[in-house]
XYZ file of N, CA and C in Angstrom:
504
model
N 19.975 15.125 35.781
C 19.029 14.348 34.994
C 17.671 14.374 35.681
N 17.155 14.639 34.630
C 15.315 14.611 35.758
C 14.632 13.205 36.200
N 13.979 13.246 37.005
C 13.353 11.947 36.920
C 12.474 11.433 36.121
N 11.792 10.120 35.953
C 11.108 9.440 35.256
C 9.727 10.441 35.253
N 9.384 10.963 36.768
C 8.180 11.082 36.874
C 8.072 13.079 36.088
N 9.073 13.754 36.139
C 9.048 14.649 35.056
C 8.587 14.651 33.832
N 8.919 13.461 33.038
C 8.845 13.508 31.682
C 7.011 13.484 31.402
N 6.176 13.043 32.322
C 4.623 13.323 32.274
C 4.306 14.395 32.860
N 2.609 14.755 32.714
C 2.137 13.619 31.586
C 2.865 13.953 30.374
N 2.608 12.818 29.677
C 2.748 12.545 28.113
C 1.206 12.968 27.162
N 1.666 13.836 26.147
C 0.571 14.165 25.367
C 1.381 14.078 23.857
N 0.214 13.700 22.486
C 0.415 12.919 21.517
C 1.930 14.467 20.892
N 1.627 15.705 21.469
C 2.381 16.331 20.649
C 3.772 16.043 21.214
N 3.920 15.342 22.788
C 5.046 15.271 23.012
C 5.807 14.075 22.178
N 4.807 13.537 22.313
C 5.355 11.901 21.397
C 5.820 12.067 20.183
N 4.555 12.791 19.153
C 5.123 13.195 18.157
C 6.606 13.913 17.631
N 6.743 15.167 18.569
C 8.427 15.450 18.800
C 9.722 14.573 19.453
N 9.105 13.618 19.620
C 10.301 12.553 20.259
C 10.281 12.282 18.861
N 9.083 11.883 18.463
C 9.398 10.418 17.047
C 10.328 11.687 16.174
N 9.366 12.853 15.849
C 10.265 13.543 15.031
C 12.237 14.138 14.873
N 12.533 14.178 16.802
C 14.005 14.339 17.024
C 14.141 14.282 18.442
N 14.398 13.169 18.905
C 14.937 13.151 20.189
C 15.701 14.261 20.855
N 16.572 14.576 20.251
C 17.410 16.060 20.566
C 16.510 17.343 20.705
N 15.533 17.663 19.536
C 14.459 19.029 20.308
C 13.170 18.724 21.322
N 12.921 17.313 21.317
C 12.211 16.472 22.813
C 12.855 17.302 23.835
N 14.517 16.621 24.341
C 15.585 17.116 25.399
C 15.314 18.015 25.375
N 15.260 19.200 24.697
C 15.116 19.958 25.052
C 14.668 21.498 25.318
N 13.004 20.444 24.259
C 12.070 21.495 24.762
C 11.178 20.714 26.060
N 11.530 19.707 26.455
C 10.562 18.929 27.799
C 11.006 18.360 28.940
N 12.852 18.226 28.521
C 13.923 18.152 29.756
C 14.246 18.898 30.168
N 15.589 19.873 29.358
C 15.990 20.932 29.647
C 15.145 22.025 29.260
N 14.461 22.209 29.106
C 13.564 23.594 28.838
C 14.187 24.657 28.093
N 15.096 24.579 27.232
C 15.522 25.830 26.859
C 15.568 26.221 25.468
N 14.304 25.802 25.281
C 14.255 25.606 23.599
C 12.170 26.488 23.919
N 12.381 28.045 23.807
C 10.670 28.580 24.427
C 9.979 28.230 23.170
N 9.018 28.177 23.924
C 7.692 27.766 22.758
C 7.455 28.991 21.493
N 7.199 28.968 20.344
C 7.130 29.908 19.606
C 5.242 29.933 18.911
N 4.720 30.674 18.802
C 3.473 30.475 17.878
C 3.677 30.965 16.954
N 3.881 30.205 15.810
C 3.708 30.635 14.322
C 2.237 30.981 13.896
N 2.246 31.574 12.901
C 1.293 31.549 11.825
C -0.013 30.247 11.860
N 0.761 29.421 11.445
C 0.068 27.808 11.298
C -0.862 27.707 12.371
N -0.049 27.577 13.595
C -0.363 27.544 14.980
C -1.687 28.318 15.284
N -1.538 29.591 15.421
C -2.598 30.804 15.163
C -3.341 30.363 14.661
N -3.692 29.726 13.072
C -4.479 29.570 12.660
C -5.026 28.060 12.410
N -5.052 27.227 13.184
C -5.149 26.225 14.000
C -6.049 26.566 14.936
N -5.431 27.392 16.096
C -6.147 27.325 17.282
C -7.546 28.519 16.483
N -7.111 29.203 15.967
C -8.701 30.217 15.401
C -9.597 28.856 14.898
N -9.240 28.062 13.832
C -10.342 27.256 13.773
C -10.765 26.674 14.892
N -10.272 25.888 15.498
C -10.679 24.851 16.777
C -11.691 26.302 17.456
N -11.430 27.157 18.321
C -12.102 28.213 18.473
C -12.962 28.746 17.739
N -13.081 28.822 16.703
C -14.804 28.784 16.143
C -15.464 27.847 15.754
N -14.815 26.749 15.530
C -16.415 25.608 15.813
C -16.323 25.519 17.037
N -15.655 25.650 18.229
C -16.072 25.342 19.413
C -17.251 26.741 19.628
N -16.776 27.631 19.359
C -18.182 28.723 19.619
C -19.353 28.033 18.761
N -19.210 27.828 17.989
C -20.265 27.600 17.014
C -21.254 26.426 17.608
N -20.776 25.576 18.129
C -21.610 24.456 19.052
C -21.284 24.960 20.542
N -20.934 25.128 21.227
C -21.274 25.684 22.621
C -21.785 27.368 22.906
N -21.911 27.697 21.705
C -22.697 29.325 21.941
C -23.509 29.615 20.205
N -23.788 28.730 19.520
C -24.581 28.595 18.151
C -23.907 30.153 17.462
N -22.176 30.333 17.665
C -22.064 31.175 16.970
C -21.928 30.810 15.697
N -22.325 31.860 14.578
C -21.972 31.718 13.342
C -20.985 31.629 12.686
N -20.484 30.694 12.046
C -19.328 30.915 11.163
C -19.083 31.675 10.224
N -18.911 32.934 10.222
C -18.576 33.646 8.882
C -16.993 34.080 8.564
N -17.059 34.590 7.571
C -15.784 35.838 7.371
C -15.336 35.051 6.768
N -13.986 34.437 7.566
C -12.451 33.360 6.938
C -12.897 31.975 7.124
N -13.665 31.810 8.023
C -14.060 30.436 8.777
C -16.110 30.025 8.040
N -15.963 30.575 6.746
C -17.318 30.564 5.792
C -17.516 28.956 5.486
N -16.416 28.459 5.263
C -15.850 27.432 4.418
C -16.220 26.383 5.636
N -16.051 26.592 6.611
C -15.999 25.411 7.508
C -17.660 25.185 7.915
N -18.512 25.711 7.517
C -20.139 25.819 7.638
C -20.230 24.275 7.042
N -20.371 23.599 6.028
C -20.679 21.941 5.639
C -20.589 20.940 7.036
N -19.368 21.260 7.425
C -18.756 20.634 8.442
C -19.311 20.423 10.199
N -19.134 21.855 9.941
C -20.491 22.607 11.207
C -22.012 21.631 11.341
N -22.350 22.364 10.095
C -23.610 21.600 10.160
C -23.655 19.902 9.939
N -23.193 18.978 9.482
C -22.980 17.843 9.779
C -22.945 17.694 11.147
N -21.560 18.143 11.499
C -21.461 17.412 12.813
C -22.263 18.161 14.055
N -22.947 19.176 13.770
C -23.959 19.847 14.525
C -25.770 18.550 14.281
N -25.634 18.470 13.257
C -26.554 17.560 13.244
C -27.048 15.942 13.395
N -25.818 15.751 13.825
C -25.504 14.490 14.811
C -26.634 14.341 15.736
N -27.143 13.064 16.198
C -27.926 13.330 17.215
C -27.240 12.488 18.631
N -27.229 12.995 19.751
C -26.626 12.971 21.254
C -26.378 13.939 21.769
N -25.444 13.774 22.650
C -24.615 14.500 23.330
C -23.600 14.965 22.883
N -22.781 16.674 22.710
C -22.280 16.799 22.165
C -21.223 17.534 23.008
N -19.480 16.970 22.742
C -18.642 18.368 24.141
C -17.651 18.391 22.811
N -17.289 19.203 22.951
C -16.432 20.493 22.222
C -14.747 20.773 23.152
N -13.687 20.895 22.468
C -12.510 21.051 22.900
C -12.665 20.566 24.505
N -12.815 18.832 24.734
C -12.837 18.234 26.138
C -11.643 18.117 26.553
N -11.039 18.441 27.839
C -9.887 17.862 28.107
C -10.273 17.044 28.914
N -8.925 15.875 28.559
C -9.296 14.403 29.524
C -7.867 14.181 29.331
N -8.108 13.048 30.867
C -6.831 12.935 31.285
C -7.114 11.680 32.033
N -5.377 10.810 31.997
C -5.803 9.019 32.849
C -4.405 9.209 33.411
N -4.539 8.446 34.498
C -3.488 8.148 35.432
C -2.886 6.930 34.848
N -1.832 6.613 35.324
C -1.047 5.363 35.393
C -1.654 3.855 34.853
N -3.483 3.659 35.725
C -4.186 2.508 35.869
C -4.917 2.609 34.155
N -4.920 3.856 33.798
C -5.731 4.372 32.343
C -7.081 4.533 33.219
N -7.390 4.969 34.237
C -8.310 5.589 34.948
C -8.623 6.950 34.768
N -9.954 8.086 34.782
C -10.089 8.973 34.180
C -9.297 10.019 35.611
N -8.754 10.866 35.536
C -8.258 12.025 35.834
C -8.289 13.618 35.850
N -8.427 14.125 36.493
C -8.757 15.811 36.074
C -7.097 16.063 34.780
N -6.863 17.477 34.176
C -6.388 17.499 32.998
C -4.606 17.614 33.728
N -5.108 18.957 34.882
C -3.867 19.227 35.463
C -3.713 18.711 36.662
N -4.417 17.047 37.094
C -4.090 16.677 38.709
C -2.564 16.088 38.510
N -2.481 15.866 39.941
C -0.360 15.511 40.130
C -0.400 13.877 39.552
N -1.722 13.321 39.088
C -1.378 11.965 39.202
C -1.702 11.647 37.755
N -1.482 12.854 36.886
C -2.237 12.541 35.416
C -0.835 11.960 35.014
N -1.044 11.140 34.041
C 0.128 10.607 33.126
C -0.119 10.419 31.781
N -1.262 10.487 31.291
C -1.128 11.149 29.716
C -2.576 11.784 29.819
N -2.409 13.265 28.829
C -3.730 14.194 28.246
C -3.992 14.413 27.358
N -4.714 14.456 26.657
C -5.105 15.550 25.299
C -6.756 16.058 25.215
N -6.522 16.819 24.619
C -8.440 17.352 24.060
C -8.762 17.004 22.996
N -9.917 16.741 23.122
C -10.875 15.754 21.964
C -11.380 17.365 21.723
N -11.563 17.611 20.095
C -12.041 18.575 19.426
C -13.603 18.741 19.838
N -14.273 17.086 19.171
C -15.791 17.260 19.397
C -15.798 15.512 19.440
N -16.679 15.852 20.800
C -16.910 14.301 21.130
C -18.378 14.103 20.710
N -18.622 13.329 20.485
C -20.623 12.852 20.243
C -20.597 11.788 20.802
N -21.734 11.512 21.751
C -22.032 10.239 22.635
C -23.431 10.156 21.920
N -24.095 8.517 21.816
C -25.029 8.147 21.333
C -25.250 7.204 22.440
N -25.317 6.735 23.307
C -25.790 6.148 24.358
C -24.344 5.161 24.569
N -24.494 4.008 23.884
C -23.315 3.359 24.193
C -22.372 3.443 22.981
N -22.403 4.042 22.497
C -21.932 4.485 21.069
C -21.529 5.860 20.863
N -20.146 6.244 20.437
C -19.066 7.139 20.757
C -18.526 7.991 19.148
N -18.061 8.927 18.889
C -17.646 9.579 18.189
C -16.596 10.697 18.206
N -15.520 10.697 18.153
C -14.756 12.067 18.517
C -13.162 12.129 17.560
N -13.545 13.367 17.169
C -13.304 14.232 16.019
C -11.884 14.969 16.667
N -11.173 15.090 15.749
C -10.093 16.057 15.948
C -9.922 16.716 14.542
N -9.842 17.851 14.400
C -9.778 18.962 13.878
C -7.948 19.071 13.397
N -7.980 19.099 12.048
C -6.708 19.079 11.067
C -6.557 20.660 10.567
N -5.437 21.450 10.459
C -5.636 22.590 9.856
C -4.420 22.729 8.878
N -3.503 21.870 8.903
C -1.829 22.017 8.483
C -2.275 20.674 7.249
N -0.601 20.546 7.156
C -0.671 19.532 5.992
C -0.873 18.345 6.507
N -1.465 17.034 5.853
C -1.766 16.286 5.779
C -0.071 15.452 6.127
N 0.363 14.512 7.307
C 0.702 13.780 7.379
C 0.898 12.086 7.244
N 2.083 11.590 7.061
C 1.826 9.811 6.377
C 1.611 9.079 7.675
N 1.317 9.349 8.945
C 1.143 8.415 9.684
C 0.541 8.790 10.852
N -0.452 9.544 11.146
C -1.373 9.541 12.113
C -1.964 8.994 13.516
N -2.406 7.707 12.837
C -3.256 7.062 13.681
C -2.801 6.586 15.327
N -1.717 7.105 15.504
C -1.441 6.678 16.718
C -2.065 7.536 17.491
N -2.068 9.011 17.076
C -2.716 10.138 17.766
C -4.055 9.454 17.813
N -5.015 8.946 17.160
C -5.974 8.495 17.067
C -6.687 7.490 18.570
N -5.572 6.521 18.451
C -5.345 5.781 19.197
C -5.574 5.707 20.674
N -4.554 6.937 20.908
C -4.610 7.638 22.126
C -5.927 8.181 22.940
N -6.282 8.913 21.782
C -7.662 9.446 21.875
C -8.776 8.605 22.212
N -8.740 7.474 21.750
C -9.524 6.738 22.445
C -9.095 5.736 23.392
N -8.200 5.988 23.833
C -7.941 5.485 24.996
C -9.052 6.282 26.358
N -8.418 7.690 26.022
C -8.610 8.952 27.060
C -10.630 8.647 26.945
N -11.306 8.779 25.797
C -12.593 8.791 25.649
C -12.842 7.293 26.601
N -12.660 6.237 25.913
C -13.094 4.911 26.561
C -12.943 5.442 28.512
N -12.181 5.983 28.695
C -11.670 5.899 29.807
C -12.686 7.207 30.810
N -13.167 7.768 29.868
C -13.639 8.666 30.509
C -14.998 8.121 30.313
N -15.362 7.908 29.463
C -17.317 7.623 29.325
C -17.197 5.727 29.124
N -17.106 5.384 30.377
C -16.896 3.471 30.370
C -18.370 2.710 30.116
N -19.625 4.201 30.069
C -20.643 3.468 29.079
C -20.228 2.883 27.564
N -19.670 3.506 27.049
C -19.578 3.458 25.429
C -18.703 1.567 25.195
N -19.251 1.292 24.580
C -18.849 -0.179 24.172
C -18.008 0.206 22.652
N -19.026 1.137 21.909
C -17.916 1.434 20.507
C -17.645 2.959 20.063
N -16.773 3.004 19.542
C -15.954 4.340 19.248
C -15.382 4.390 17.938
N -15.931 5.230 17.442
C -15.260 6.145 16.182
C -14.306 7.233 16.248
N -13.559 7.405 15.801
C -12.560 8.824 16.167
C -12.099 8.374 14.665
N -11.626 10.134 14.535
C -11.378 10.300 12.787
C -10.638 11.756 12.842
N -9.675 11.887 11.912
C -9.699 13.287 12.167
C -10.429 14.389 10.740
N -10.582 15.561 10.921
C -11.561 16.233 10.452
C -10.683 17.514 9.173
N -10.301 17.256 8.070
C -9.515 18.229 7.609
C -10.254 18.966 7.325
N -9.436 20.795 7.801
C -9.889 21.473 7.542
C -9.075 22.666 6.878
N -8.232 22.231 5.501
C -7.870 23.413 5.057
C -8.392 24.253 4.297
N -9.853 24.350 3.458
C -10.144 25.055 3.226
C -9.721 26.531 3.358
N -9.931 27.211 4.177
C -9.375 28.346 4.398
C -8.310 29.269 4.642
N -7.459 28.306 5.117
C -5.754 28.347 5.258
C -5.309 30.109 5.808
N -4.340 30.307 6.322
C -4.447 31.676 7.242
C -4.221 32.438 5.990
């Protein structure tokens, strides 16, 4: 049996596969013998997140398959602050901020696109699959990790951002 301190960190997709079946949790995060697969979906998931992240950290253009996601772009490109793109953040035990992969992290995830307005917060996660009935816990989380990382911000928005338009 592994120990307690195995099962971290904890990230919302691990949670999510507990809530969904305790039995493929065991053992894709205990026993390990269940390998990771990338589907389709997956693929085209991480291609979006990867071009709006080019698109605001290198003003690449959105064209081709990813045409559709330009409204979106430009909105949240025209935000005014500070702007970080696929952030990883991470809190220890205390909910203190943490590097992503240190030995003392105990829960992580990446914020798609964060926007800071001085004391005033924004961060976006990026949807590419179907629309699920219960969310917001992922939400939740997320601002835990933000509050925890920028302890200027007094208020916070987080939302997530659908983007099927384009679908693989």
């Amino acid at each position: 049996m592994p120990s307690l301190n195995s099962l971290y960190p904890i990230s919302w997709t691990k949670i999510e596969t507990y809530l969904n079946c305790p039995l493929v949790y065991k053992h894709k995060y205990i026993i390990k013998d269940i390998p990771w697969v990338e589907t389709d979906a997956i693929r085209w998931g991480n291609a979006v997140h990867k071009a709006m992240e080019l698109n605001l950290t290198e003003q690449k253009p959105l064209e081709g398959r990813f045409l559709f996601l330009n409204p979106l772009a430009d909105k949240l490109n025209a935000m005014p602050g500070d702007h970080y793109a696929e952030t990883e953040l991470a809190i220890d035990r205390a909910l203190l901020p943490v590097g992503y992969w240190d030995h003392d992290c105990w829960a992580r995830g990446k914020m798609d696109r964060t926007v800071l307005q001085g004391s005033i917060g924004y961060s976006f996660d990026y949807k590419s699959g179907k629309h699920k009935a219960e969310f917001s816990h992922q939400l939740s989380l997320a601002a835990v990790f933000v509050f925890a990382t920028w302890p200027q911000l007094d208020r916070l928005g987080v939302a997530y951002l659908w983007t099927q338009g384009g679908k693989p």
